[in-house]
PDB file of C-alpha atoms in Angstrom:
ATOM      1  CA  UNK R   1      48.599 -82.120 -16.988  1.00  0.00           C
ATOM      2  CA  UNK R   2      46.446 -84.889 -15.608  1.00  0.00           C
ATOM      3  CA  UNK R   3      46.961 -88.656 -15.873  1.00  0.00           C
ATOM      4  CA  UNK R   4      43.741 -90.202 -17.252  1.00  0.00           C
ATOM      5  CA  UNK R   5      45.083 -93.737 -17.628  1.00  0.00           C
ATOM      6  CA  UNK R   6      42.728 -95.144 -14.993  1.00  0.00           C
ATOM      7  CA  UNK R   7      39.696 -93.499 -16.599  1.00  0.00           C
ATOM      8  CA  UNK R   8      40.657 -94.729 -20.077  1.00  0.00           C
ATOM      9  CA  UNK R   9      41.139 -98.280 -18.757  1.00  0.00           C
ATOM     10  CA  UNK R  10      37.742 -98.152 -17.025  1.00  0.00           C
ATOM     11  CA  UNK R  11      36.085 -96.965 -20.256  1.00  0.00           C
ATOM     12  CA  UNK R  12      37.745 -99.783 -22.216  1.00  0.00           C
ATOM     13  CA  UNK R  13      36.559-102.321 -19.653  1.00  0.00           C
ATOM     14  CA  UNK R  14      33.009-100.943 -19.845  1.00  0.00           C
ATOM     15  CA  UNK R  15      33.087-101.102 -23.657  1.00  0.00           C
ATOM     16  CA  UNK R  16      34.313-104.707 -23.494  1.00  0.00           C
ATOM     17  CA  UNK R  17      31.617-105.703 -20.984  1.00  0.00           C
ATOM     18  CA  UNK R  18      28.873-104.081 -23.033  1.00  0.00           C
ATOM     19  CA  UNK R  19      29.633-106.397 -25.987  1.00  0.00           C
ATOM     20  CA  UNK R  20      30.923-109.572 -24.295  1.00  0.00           C
ATOM     21  CA  UNK R  21      29.473-112.262 -22.078  1.00  0.00           C
ATOM     22  CA  UNK R  22      31.225-112.187 -18.707  1.00  0.00           C
ATOM     23  CA  UNK R  23      31.260-115.970 -18.200  1.00  0.00           C
ATOM     24  CA  UNK R  24      32.380-117.207 -21.625  1.00  0.00           C
ATOM     25  CA  UNK R  25      34.183-114.218 -23.101  1.00  0.00           C
ATOM     26  CA  UNK R  26      32.124-114.611 -26.285  1.00  0.00           C
ATOM     27  CA  UNK R  27      30.222-111.751 -27.820  1.00  0.00           C
ATOM     28  CA  UNK R  28      26.803-111.135 -26.298  1.00  0.00           C
ATOM     29  CA  UNK R  29      23.379-110.656 -27.844  1.00  0.00           C
ATOM     30  CA  UNK R  30      23.721-106.853 -28.001  1.00  0.00           C
ATOM     31  CA  UNK R  31      26.847-107.157 -30.144  1.00  0.00           C
ATOM     32  CA  UNK R  32      25.289-109.896 -32.271  1.00  0.00           C
ATOM     33  CA  UNK R  33      22.227-107.803 -33.057  1.00  0.00           C
ATOM     34  CA  UNK R  34      24.411-104.841 -34.034  1.00  0.00           C
ATOM     35  CA  UNK R  35      26.487-107.107 -36.278  1.00  0.00           C
ATOM     36  CA  UNK R  36      23.349-108.463 -37.934  1.00  0.00           C
ATOM     37  CA  UNK R  37      22.463-104.879 -38.819  1.00  0.00           C
ATOM     38  CA  UNK R  38      25.907-104.432 -40.333  1.00  0.00           C
ATOM     39  CA  UNK R  39      25.570-107.721 -42.243  1.00  0.00           C
ATOM     40  CA  UNK R  40      22.084-106.941 -43.570  1.00  0.00           C
ATOM     41  CA  UNK R  41      23.469-106.724 -47.127  1.00  0.00           C
ATOM     42  CA  UNK R  42      25.226-110.103 -47.015  1.00  0.00           C
ATOM     43  CA  UNK R  43      23.003-112.281 -49.169  1.00  0.00           C
ATOM     44  CA  UNK R  44      25.038-115.441 -48.548  1.00  0.00           C
ATOM     45  CA  UNK R  45      25.100-115.583 -44.784  1.00  0.00           C
ATOM     46  CA  UNK R  46      24.598-118.643 -42.562  1.00  0.00           C
ATOM     47  CA  UNK R  47      23.395-118.731 -38.995  1.00  0.00           C
ATOM     48  CA  UNK R  48      23.996-121.658 -36.662  1.00  0.00           C
ATOM     49  CA  UNK R  49      22.130-121.796 -33.377  1.00  0.00           C
ATOM     50  CA  UNK R  50      22.983-124.176 -30.574  1.00  0.00           C
ATOM     51  CA  UNK R  51      21.150-125.013 -27.376  1.00  0.00           C
ATOM     52  CA  UNK R  52      23.026-126.814 -24.602  1.00  0.00           C
ATOM     53  CA  UNK R  53      21.509-130.195 -23.847  1.00  0.00           C
ATOM     54  CA  UNK R  54      20.881-130.962 -20.195  1.00  0.00           C
ATOM     55  CA  UNK R  55      22.161-127.749 -18.600  1.00  0.00           C
ATOM     56  CA  UNK R  56      19.342-127.688 -16.048  1.00  0.00           C
ATOM     57  CA  UNK R  57      20.050-131.308 -15.175  1.00  0.00           C
ATOM     58  CA  UNK R  58      23.769-130.516 -14.741  1.00  0.00           C
ATOM     59  CA  UNK R  59      22.943-127.517 -12.541  1.00  0.00           C
ATOM     60  CA  UNK R  60      20.541-129.593 -10.434  1.00  0.00           C
ATOM     61  CA  UNK R  61      22.818-132.625 -10.096  1.00  0.00           C
ATOM     62  CA  UNK R  62      26.277-131.048  -9.859  1.00  0.00           C
ATOM     63  CA  UNK R  63      25.633-127.390  -9.028  1.00  0.00           C
ATOM     64  CA  UNK R  64      25.752-124.148 -10.970  1.00  0.00           C
ATOM     65  CA  UNK R  65      29.533-123.985 -10.869  1.00  0.00           C
ATOM     66  CA  UNK R  66      29.685-127.199 -12.943  1.00  0.00           C
ATOM     67  CA  UNK R  67      26.995-125.797 -15.240  1.00  0.00           C
ATOM     68  CA  UNK R  68      29.122-122.677 -15.742  1.00  0.00           C
ATOM     69  CA  UNK R  69      32.162-124.844 -16.526  1.00  0.00           C
ATOM     70  CA  UNK R  70      30.082-126.675 -19.126  1.00  0.00           C
ATOM     71  CA  UNK R  71      29.077-123.374 -20.755  1.00  0.00           C
ATOM     72  CA  UNK R  72      32.714-122.250 -20.905  1.00  0.00           C
ATOM     73  CA  UNK R  73      33.785-125.582 -22.432  1.00  0.00           C
ATOM     74  CA  UNK R  74      31.066-125.320 -25.064  1.00  0.00           C
ATOM     75  CA  UNK R  75      32.022-121.705 -25.814  1.00  0.00           C
ATOM     76  CA  UNK R  76      35.600-122.845 -26.465  1.00  0.00           C
ATOM     77  CA  UNK R  77      34.394-125.669 -28.723  1.00  0.00           C
ATOM     78  CA  UNK R  78      32.282-123.232 -30.742  1.00  0.00           C
ATOM     79  CA  UNK R  79      35.099-120.698 -31.004  1.00  0.00           C
ATOM     80  CA  UNK R  80      37.501-123.331 -32.358  1.00  0.00           C
ATOM     81  CA  UNK R  81      34.956-124.887 -34.736  1.00  0.00           C
ATOM     82  CA  UNK R  82      33.708-121.609 -36.196  1.00  0.00           C
ATOM     83  CA  UNK R  83      37.078-120.065 -36.974  1.00  0.00           C
ATOM     84  CA  UNK R  84      38.253-116.486 -36.904  1.00  0.00           C
ATOM     85  CA  UNK R  85      36.063-115.028 -39.650  1.00  0.00           C
ATOM     86  CA  UNK R  86      32.888-116.094 -37.850  1.00  0.00           C
ATOM     87  CA  UNK R  87      31.009-114.318 -35.112  1.00  0.00           C
ATOM     88  CA  UNK R  88      30.330-116.516 -32.085  1.00  0.00           C
ATOM     89  CA  UNK R  89      28.020-115.222 -29.359  1.00  0.00           C
ATOM     90  CA  UNK R  90      26.124-116.334 -26.319  1.00  0.00           C
ATOM     91  CA  UNK R  91      22.570-115.738 -27.496  1.00  0.00           C
ATOM     92  CA  UNK R  92      20.864-116.461 -24.168  1.00  0.00           C
ATOM     93  CA  UNK R  93      21.337-118.498 -21.000  1.00  0.00           C
ATOM     94  CA  UNK R  94      22.115-121.828 -22.671  1.00  0.00           C
ATOM     95  CA  UNK R  95      21.877-120.777 -26.321  1.00  0.00           C
ATOM     96  CA  UNK R  96      24.684-119.809 -28.629  1.00  0.00           C
ATOM     97  CA  UNK R  97      24.738-118.315 -32.113  1.00  0.00           C
ATOM     98  CA  UNK R  98      27.322-118.382 -34.869  1.00  0.00           C
ATOM     99  CA  UNK R  99      27.158-116.100 -37.876  1.00  0.00           C
ATOM    100  CA  UNK R 100      29.131-117.212 -40.895  1.00  0.00           C
ATOM    101  CA  UNK R 101      29.397-114.199 -43.206  1.00  0.00           C
ATOM    102  CA  UNK R 102      29.768-114.950 -46.913  1.00  0.00           C
ATOM    103  CA  UNK R 103      28.920-118.620 -46.525  1.00  0.00           C
ATOM    104  CA  UNK R 104      30.489-119.752 -49.792  1.00  0.00           C
ATOM    105  CA  UNK R 105      33.937-119.201 -48.254  1.00  0.00           C
ATOM    106  CA  UNK R 106      33.131-121.564 -45.402  1.00  0.00           C
ATOM    107  CA  UNK R 107      31.304-124.874 -45.418  1.00  0.00           C
ATOM    108  CA  UNK R 108      28.628-124.634 -42.698  1.00  0.00           C
ATOM    109  CA  UNK R 109      28.230-128.440 -42.616  1.00  0.00           C
ATOM    110  CA  UNK R 110      31.937-128.694 -41.778  1.00  0.00           C
ATOM    111  CA  UNK R 111      31.442-126.231 -38.908  1.00  0.00           C
ATOM    112  CA  UNK R 112      28.556-128.346 -37.559  1.00  0.00           C
ATOM    113  CA  UNK R 113      30.726-131.459 -37.811  1.00  0.00           C
ATOM    114  CA  UNK R 114      33.624-129.707 -36.064  1.00  0.00           C
ATOM    115  CA  UNK R 115      31.277-128.749 -33.213  1.00  0.00           C
ATOM    116  CA  UNK R 116      30.076-132.343 -32.819  1.00  0.00           C
ATOM    117  CA  UNK R 117      33.642-133.675 -32.901  1.00  0.00           C
ATOM    118  CA  UNK R 118      34.723-131.008 -30.406  1.00  0.00           C
ATOM    119  CA  UNK R 119      31.994-132.135 -28.015  1.00  0.00           C
ATOM    120  CA  UNK R 120      33.133-135.766 -28.382  1.00  0.00           C
ATOM    121  CA  UNK R 121      36.766-134.820 -27.709  1.00  0.00           C
ATOM    122  CA  UNK R 122      35.781-132.748 -24.650  1.00  0.00           C
ATOM    123  CA  UNK R 123      33.894-135.735 -23.252  1.00  0.00           C
ATOM    124  CA  UNK R 124      36.091-136.157 -20.194  1.00  0.00           C
ATOM    125  CA  UNK R 125      34.903-135.208 -16.730  1.00  0.00           C
ATOM    126  CA  UNK R 126      31.501-135.524 -15.098  1.00  0.00           C
ATOM    127  CA  UNK R 127      29.562-134.012 -17.992  1.00  0.00           C
ATOM    128  CA  UNK R 128      29.794-134.579 -21.747  1.00  0.00           C
ATOM    129  CA  UNK R 129      29.208-131.348 -23.687  1.00  0.00           C
ATOM    130  CA  UNK R 130      26.273-131.659 -26.060  1.00  0.00           C
ATOM    131  CA  UNK R 131      24.316-129.214 -28.186  1.00  0.00           C
ATOM    132  CA  UNK R 132      21.212-129.340 -30.302  1.00  0.00           C
ATOM    133  CA  UNK R 133      22.194-127.487 -33.480  1.00  0.00           C
ATOM    134  CA  UNK R 134      20.245-125.809 -36.226  1.00  0.00           C
ATOM    135  CA  UNK R 135      21.626-124.100 -39.310  1.00  0.00           C
ATOM    136  CA  UNK R 136      19.997-121.935 -41.952  1.00  0.00           C
ATOM    137  CA  UNK R 137      21.461-120.214 -44.980  1.00  0.00           C
ATOM    138  CA  UNK R 138      20.037-116.947 -46.218  1.00  0.00           C
ATOM    139  CA  UNK R 139      18.208-117.361 -49.523  1.00  0.00           C
ATOM    140  CA  UNK R 140      19.030-113.865 -50.761  1.00  0.00           C
ATOM    141  CA  UNK R 141      18.449-110.268 -49.745  1.00  0.00           C
ATOM    142  CA  UNK R 142      14.680-110.719 -49.980  1.00  0.00           C
ATOM    143  CA  UNK R 143      14.848-112.931 -46.861  1.00  0.00           C
ATOM    144  CA  UNK R 144      15.213-111.070 -43.573  1.00  0.00           C
ATOM    145  CA  UNK R 145      17.828-112.168 -41.052  1.00  0.00           C
ATOM    146  CA  UNK R 146      14.998-112.710 -38.556  1.00  0.00           C
ATOM    147  CA  UNK R 147      13.508-115.308 -40.921  1.00  0.00           C
ATOM    148  CA  UNK R 148      16.890-117.035 -41.214  1.00  0.00           C
ATOM    149  CA  UNK R 149      17.109-117.153 -37.419  1.00  0.00           C
ATOM    150  CA  UNK R 150      13.582-118.595 -37.203  1.00  0.00           C
ATOM    151  CA  UNK R 151      14.505-121.397 -39.641  1.00  0.00           C
ATOM    152  CA  UNK R 152      17.724-122.183 -37.740  1.00  0.00           C
ATOM    153  CA  UNK R 153      15.858-122.133 -34.442  1.00  0.00           C
ATOM    154  CA  UNK R 154      13.156-124.439 -35.772  1.00  0.00           C
ATOM    155  CA  UNK R 155      15.797-126.950 -36.920  1.00  0.00           C
ATOM    156  CA  UNK R 156      17.607-126.716 -33.599  1.00  0.00           C
ATOM    157  CA  UNK R 157      14.442-127.408 -31.587  1.00  0.00           C
ATOM    158  CA  UNK R 158      13.496-130.314 -33.846  1.00  0.00           C
ATOM    159  CA  UNK R 159      16.892-131.888 -33.184  1.00  0.00           C
ATOM    160  CA  UNK R 160      16.551-131.194 -29.458  1.00  0.00           C
ATOM    161  CA  UNK R 161      13.176-132.950 -29.365  1.00  0.00           C
ATOM    162  CA  UNK R 162      14.417-135.972 -31.278  1.00  0.00           C
ATOM    163  CA  UNK R 163      17.492-136.428 -29.058  1.00  0.00           C
ATOM    164  CA  UNK R 164      16.147-135.326 -25.669  1.00  0.00           C
ATOM    165  CA  UNK R 165      15.583-138.731 -24.069  1.00  0.00           C
ATOM    166  CA  UNK R 166      18.980-140.124 -25.136  1.00  0.00           C
ATOM    167  CA  UNK R 167      20.757-137.004 -23.858  1.00  0.00           C
ATOM    168  CA  UNK R 168      19.050-137.259 -20.459  1.00  0.00           C
ATOM    169  CA  UNK R 169      19.985-140.932 -20.229  1.00  0.00           C
ATOM    170  CA  UNK R 170      23.616-140.172 -21.016  1.00  0.00           C
TER     171      UNK R 170
END
């Protein structure tokens, strides 16, 4: 007999790391893309995208460690706001994505509001968490998930442009 506990633990850690972001503990883009394949038949799905406002400025002014703390704080805000039935992932460096399967069970506007309120409540410390957010709801199975993402991304960038100078000032 041979004890394979160490090998099994190493395999579990590798599996975890292949689907999770190391910094935030959220799912990563690989997992999110696999989930979108699984959810391809969900005709009432919502996608929320968020882009951290001022991360480069925080990194430049306070250092990357403070920027990392900001990302972790935002990840926690998103996790709480989205709830357990949602999929929250770090989409890229300073971008996050939330998938709300079967949207009629969950009010996406309420999730957006909970994110904004979470940022306001986390406003202590050197940096106030802030995100530009965009949400899109799938219009039926005829609309690809890529098109839903494009609409959410477009809305997110429009908000980012309209708020960029006030965020930098803050």
